[in-house]
PDB file of C-alpha atoms in Angstrom:
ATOM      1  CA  UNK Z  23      -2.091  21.229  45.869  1.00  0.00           C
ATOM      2  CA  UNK Z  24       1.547  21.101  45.789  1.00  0.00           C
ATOM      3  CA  UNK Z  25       3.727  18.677  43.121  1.00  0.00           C
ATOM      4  CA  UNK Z  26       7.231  17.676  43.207  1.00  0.00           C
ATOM      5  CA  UNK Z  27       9.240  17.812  40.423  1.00  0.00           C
ATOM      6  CA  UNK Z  28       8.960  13.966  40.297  1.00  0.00           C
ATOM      7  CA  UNK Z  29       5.229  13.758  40.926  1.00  0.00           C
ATOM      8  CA  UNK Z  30       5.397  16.633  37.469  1.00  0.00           C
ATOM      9  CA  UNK Z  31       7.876  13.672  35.318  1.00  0.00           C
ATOM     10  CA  UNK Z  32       5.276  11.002  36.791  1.00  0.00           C
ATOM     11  CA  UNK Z  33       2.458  12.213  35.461  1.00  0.00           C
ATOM     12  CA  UNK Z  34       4.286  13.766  32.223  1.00  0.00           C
ATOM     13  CA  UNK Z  35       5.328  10.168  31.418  1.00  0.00           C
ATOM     14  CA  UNK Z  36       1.642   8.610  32.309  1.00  0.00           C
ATOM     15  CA  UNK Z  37       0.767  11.555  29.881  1.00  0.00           C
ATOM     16  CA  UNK Z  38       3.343  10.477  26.840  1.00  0.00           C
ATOM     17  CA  UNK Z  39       1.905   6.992  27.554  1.00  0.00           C
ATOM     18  CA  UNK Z  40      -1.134   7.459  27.130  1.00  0.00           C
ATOM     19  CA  UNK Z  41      -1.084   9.499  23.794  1.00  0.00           C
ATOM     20  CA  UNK Z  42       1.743   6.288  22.520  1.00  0.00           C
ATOM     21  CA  UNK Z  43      -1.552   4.717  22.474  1.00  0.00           C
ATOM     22  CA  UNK Z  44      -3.898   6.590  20.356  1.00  0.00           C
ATOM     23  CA  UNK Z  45      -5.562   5.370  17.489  1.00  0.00           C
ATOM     24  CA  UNK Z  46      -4.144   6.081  13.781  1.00  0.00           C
ATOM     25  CA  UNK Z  47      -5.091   8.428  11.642  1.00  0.00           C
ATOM     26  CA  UNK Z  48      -7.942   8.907   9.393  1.00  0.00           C
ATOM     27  CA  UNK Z  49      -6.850   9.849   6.384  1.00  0.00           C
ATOM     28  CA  UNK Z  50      -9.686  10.358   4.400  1.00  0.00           C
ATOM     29  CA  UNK Z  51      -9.433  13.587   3.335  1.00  0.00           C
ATOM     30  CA  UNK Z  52      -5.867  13.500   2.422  1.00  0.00           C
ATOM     31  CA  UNK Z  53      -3.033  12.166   0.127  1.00  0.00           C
ATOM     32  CA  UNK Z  54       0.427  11.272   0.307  1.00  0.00           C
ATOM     33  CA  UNK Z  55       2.703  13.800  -1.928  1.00  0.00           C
ATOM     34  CA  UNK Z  56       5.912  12.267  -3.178  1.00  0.00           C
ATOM     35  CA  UNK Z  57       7.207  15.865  -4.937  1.00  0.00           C
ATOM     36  CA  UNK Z  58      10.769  14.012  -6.899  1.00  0.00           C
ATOM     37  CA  UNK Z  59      12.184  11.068  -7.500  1.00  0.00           C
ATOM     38  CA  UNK Z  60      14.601  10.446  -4.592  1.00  0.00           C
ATOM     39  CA  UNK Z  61      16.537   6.915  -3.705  1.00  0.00           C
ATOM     40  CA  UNK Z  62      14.860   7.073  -0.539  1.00  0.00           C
ATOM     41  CA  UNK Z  63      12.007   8.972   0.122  1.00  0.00           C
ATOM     42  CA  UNK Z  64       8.749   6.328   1.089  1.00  0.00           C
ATOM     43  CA  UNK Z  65       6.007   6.147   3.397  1.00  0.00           C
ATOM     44  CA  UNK Z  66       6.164   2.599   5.903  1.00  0.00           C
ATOM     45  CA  UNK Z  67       3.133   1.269   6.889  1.00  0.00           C
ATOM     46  CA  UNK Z  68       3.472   0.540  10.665  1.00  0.00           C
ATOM     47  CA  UNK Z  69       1.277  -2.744  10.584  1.00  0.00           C
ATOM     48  CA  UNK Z  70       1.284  -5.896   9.090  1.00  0.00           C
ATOM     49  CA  UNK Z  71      -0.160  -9.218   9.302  1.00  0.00           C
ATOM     50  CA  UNK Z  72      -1.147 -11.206  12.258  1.00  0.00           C
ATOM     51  CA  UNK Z  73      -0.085 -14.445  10.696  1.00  0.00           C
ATOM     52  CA  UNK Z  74       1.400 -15.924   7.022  1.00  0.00           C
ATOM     53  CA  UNK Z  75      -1.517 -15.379   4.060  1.00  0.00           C
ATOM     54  CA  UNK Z  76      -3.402 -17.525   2.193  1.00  0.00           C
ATOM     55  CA  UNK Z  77      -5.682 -14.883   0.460  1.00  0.00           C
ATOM     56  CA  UNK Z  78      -5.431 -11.168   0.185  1.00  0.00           C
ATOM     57  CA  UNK Z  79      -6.051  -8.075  -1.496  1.00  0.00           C
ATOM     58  CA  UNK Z  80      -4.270  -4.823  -1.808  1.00  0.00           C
ATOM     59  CA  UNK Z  81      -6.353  -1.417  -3.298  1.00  0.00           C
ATOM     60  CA  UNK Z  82      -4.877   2.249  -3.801  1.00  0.00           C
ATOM     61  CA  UNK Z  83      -5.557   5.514  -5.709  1.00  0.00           C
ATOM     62  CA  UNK Z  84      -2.796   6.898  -7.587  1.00  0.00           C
ATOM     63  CA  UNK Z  85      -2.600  10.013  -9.524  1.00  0.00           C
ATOM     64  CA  UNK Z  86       0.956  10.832 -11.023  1.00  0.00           C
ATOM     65  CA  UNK Z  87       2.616  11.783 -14.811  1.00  0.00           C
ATOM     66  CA  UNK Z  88       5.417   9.196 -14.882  1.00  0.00           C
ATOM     67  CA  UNK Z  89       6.061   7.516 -17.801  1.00  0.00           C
ATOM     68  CA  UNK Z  90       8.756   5.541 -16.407  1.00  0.00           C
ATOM     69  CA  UNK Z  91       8.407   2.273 -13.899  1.00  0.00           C
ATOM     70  CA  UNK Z  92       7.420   2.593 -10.769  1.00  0.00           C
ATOM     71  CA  UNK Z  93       6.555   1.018  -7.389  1.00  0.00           C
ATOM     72  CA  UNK Z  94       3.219   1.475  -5.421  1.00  0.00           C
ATOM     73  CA  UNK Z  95       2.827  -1.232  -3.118  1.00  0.00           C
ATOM     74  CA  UNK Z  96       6.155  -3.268  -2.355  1.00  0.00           C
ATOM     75  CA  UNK Z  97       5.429  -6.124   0.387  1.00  0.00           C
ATOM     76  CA  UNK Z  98       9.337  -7.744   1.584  1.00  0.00           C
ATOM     77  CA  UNK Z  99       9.702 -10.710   4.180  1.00  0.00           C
ATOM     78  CA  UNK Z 100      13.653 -11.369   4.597  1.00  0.00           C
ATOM     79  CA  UNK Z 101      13.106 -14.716   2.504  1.00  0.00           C
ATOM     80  CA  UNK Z 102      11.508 -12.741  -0.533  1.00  0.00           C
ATOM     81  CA  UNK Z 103      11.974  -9.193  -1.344  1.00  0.00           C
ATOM     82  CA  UNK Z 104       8.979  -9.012  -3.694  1.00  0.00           C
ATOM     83  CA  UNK Z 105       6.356 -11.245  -1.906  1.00  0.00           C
ATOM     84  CA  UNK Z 106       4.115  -8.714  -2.712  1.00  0.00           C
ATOM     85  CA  UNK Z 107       4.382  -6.032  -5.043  1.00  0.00           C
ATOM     86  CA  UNK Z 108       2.313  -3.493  -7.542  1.00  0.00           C
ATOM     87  CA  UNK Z 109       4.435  -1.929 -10.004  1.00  0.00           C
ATOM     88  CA  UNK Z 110       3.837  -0.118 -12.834  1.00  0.00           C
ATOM     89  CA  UNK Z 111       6.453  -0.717 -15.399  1.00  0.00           C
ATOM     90  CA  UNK Z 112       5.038   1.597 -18.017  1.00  0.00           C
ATOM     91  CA  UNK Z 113       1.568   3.402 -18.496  1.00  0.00           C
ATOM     92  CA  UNK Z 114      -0.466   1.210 -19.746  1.00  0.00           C
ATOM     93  CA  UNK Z 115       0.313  -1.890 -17.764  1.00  0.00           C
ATOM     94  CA  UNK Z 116       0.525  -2.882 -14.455  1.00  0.00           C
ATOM     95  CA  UNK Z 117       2.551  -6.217 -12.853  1.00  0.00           C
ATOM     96  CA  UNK Z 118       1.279  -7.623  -9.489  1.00  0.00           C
ATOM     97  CA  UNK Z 119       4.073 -10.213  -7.823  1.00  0.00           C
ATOM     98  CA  UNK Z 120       2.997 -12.776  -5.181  1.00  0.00           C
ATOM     99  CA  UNK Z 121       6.198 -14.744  -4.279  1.00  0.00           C
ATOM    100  CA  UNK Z 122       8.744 -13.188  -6.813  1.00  0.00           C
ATOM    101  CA  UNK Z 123       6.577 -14.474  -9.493  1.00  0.00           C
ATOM    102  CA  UNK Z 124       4.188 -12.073 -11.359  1.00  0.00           C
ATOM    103  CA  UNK Z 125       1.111 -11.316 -14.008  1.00  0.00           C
ATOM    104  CA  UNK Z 126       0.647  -8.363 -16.099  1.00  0.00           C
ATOM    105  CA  UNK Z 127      -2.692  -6.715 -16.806  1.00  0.00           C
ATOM    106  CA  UNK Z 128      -2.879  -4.416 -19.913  1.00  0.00           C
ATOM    107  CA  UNK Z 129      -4.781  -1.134 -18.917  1.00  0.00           C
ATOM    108  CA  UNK Z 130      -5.915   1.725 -20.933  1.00  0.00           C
ATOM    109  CA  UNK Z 131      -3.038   4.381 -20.940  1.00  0.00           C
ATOM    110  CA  UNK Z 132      -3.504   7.509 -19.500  1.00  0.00           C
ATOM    111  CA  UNK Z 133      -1.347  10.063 -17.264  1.00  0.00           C
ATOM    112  CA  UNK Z 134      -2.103  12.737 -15.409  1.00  0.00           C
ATOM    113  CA  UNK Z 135      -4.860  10.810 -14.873  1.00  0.00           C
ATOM    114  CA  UNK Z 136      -6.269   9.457 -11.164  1.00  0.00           C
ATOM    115  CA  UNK Z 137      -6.242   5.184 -11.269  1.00  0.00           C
ATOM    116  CA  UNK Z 138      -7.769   3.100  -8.382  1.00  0.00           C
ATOM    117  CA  UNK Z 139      -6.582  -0.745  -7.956  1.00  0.00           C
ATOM    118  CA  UNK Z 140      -7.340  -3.374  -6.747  1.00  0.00           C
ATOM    119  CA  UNK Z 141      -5.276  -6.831  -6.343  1.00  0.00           C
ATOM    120  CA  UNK Z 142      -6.443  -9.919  -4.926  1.00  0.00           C
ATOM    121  CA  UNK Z 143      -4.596 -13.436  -4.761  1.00  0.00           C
ATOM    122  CA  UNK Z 144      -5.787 -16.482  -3.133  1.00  0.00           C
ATOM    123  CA  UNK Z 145      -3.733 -19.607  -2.587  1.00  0.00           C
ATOM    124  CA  UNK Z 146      -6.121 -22.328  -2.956  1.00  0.00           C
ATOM    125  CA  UNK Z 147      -6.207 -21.685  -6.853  1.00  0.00           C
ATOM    126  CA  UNK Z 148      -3.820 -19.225  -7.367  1.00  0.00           C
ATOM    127  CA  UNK Z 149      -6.287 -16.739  -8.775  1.00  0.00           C
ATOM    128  CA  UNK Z 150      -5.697 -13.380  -9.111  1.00  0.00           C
ATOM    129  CA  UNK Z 151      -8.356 -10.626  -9.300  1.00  0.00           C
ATOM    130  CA  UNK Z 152      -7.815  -7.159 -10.416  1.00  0.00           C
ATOM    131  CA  UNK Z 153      -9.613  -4.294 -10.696  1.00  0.00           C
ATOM    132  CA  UNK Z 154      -8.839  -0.761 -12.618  1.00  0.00           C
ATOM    133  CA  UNK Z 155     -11.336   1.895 -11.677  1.00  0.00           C
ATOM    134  CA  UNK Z 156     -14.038  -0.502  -9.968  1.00  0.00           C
ATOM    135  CA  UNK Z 157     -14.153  -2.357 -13.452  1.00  0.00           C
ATOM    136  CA  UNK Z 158     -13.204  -6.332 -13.069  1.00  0.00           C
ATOM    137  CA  UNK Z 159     -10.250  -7.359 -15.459  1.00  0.00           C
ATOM    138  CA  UNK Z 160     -10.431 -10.990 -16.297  1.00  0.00           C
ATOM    139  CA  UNK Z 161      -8.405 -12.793 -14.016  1.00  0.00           C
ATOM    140  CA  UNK Z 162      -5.236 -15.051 -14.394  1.00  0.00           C
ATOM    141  CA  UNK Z 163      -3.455 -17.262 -12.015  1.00  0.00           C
ATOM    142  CA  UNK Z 164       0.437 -17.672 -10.204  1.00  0.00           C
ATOM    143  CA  UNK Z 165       1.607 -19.374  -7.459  1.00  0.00           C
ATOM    144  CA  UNK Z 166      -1.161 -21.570  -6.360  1.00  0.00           C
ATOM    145  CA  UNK Z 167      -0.177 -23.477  -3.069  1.00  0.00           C
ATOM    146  CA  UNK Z 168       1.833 -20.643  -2.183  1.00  0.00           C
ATOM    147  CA  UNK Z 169       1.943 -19.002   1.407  1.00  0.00           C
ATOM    148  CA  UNK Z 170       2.642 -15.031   1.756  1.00  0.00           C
ATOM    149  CA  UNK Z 171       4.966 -14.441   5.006  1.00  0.00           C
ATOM    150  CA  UNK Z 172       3.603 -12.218   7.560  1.00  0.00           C
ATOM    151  CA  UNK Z 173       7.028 -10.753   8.884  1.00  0.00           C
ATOM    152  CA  UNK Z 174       6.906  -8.098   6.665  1.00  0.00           C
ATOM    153  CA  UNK Z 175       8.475  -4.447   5.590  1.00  0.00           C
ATOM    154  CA  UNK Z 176       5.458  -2.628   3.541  1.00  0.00           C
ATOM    155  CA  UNK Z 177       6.308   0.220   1.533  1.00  0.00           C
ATOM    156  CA  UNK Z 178       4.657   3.228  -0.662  1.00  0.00           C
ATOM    157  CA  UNK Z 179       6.660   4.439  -3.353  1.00  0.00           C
ATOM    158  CA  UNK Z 180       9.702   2.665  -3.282  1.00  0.00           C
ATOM    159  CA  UNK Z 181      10.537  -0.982  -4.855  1.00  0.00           C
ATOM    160  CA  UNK Z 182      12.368  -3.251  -2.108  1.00  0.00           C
ATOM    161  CA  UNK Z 183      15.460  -5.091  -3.284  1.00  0.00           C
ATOM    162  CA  UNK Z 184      16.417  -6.137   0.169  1.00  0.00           C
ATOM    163  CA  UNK Z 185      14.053  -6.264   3.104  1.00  0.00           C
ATOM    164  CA  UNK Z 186      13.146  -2.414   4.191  1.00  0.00           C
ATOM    165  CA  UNK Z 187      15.426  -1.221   1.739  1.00  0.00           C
ATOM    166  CA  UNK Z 188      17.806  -1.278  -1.639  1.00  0.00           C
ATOM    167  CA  UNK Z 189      15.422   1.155  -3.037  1.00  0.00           C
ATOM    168  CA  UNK Z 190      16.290   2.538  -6.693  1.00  0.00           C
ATOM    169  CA  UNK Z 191      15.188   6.122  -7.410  1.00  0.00           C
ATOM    170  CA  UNK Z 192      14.681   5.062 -10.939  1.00  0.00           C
ATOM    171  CA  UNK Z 193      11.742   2.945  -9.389  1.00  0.00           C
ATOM    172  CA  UNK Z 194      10.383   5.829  -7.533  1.00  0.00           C
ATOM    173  CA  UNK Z 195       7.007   7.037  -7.271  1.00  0.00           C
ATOM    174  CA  UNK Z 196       6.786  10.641  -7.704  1.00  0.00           C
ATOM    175  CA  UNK Z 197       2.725  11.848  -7.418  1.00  0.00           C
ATOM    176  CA  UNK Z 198       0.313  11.453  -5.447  1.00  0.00           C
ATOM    177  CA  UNK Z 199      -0.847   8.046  -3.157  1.00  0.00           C
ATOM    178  CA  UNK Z 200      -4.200   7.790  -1.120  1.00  0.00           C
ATOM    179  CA  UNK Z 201      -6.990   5.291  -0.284  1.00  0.00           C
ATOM    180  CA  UNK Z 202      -4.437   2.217   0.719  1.00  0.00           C
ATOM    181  CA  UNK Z 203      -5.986  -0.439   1.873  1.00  0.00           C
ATOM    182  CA  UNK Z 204      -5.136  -4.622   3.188  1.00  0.00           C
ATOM    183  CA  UNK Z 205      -7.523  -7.284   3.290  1.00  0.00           C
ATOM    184  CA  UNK Z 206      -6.804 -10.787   4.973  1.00  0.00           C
ATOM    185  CA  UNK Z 207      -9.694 -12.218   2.586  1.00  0.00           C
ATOM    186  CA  UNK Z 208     -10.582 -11.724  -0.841  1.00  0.00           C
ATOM    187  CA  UNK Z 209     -13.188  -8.598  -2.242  1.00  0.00           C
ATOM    188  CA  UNK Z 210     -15.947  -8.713  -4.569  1.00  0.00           C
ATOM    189  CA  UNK Z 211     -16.563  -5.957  -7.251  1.00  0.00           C
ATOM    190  CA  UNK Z 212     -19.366  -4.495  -4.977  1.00  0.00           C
ATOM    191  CA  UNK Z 213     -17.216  -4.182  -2.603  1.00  0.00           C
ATOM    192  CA  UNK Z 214     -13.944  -2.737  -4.492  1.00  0.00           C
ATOM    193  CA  UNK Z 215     -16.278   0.320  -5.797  1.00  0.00           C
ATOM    194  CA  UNK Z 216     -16.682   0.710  -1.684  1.00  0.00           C
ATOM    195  CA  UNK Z 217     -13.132   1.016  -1.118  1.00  0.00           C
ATOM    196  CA  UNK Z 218     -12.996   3.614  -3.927  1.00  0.00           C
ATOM    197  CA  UNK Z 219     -14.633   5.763  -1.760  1.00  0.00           C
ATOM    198  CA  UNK Z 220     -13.547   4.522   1.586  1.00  0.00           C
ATOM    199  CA  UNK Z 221     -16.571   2.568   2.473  1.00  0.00           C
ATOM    200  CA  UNK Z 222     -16.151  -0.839   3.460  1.00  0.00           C
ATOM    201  CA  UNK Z 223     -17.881  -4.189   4.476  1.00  0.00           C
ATOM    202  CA  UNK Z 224     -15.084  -5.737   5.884  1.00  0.00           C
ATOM    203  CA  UNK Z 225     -12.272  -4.953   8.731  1.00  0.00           C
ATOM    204  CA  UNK Z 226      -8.962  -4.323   6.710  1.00  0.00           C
ATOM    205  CA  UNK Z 227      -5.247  -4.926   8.141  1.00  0.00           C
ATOM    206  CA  UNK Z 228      -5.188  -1.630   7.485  1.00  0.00           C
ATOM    207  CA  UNK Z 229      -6.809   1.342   5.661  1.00  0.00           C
ATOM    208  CA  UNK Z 230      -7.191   4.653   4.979  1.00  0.00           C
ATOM    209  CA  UNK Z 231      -9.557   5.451   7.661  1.00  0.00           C
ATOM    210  CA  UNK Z 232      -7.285   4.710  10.201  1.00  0.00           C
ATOM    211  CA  UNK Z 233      -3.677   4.410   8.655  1.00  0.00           C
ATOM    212  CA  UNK Z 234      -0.370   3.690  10.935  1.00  0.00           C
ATOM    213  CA  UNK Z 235       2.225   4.917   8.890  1.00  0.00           C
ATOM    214  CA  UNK Z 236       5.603   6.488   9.719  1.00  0.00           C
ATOM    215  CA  UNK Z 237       7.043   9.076   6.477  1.00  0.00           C
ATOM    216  CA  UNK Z 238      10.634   8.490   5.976  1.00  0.00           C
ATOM    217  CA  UNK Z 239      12.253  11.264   3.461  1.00  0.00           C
ATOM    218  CA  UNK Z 240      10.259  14.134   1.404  1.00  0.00           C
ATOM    219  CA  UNK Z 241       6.829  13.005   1.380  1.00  0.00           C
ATOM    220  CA  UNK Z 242       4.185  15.033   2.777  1.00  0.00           C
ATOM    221  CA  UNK Z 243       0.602  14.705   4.166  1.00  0.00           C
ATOM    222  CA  UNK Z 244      -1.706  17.033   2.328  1.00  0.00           C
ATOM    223  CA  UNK Z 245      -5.812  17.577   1.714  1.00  0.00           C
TER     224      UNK Z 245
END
């Protein structure tokens, strides 16, 4: 057999096609490390939406000692820079935004300490669900009526203030993420302790199992 130099770019670039294609990730077995606070250092997800939102929910482990706010989960369209957003402005207290609105749920304070969450919102009532270690809080209500936008810029670790970016280190996560997951639908209890352990019932936008994601600064992939 004898190859040209083109037939070798030909079937270099059918090669670098194919692999453009593969499948994410699974991440099971791993977290992200965020090692300091930095004005810049996040993890993208590289997925979003297929169309605007009328119900979702959002669930992640953390395990960090801040004692300052932070960002976990910061959703931006170009129309609304928090349309979706987990923060944690001190301990014992977490605020989930859906439209640039937001409700607080009071949690037992602990650091050093690993926390999984779960957020769900759904339009037709405005209810909001929320779960802290598999255990249901009770559940409040905002923006009832609304629609989330699908064009969005999702990032871990940093708070948005402009779409994809105006990040403020002072709102930096610095710890460890895993376990993030995006539902087009709401989630029962049952099936929040499954995503605890990355076993699920329904098809997410995205999860753990198989995460698109693209690290942008000093984060790293670790077991």
């Amino acid at each position: 057999l004898h190859f040209s130099l083109g037939d070798l770019r030909d079937v270099l670039a059918v090669a670098g096609a194919a692999t453009s294609f593969s499948p994410p990730p699974d991440l099971e077995r791993h977290v992200f490390v965020y090692p300091q606070e930095t004005t810049n250092s996040h993890v993208l997800v590289r997925a979003k939406p297929e169309q605007p939102l009328q119900n979702f929910t959002v669930c992640l482990r953390s395990y960090t000692d801040l004692t300052r706010p932070y960002s976990l989960f910061s959703y931006a369209t170009k129309a609304q820079d928090n349309e979706i957003l987990l923060f944690k402005p001190k301990p014992s207290e977490y605020r989930f935004y859906v439209g640039g609105r937001f409700v607080t749920f009071h949690v037992p304070q602990s650091i050093a300490e690993s926390e999984h969450v779960c957020a769900s919102w759904e339009s037709a009532t405005g209810i909001v669900g929320f779960w802290f270690n598999g255990k249901a809080w009770p559940r409040k209500g905002l923006q009832r009526g609304y629609t989330v936008g699908a064009e969005a810029a999702i990032v871990l670790g940093q708070e948005q203030d402009a779409f994809g970016g105006g990040f403020d280190a002072r709102q930096s996560f610095t710890g460890e993420l895993s376990a993030v997951y995006m539902w087009d639908t709401g989630l029962s209890t049952s099936e929040v302790m499954g995503a605890m352990y990355n076993k699920l019932s329904k098809a997410p936008i995205f999860g753990w199992r198989n995460f698109p994601y693209k690290i942008v600064g000093e984060v790293y992939l670790k077991p």
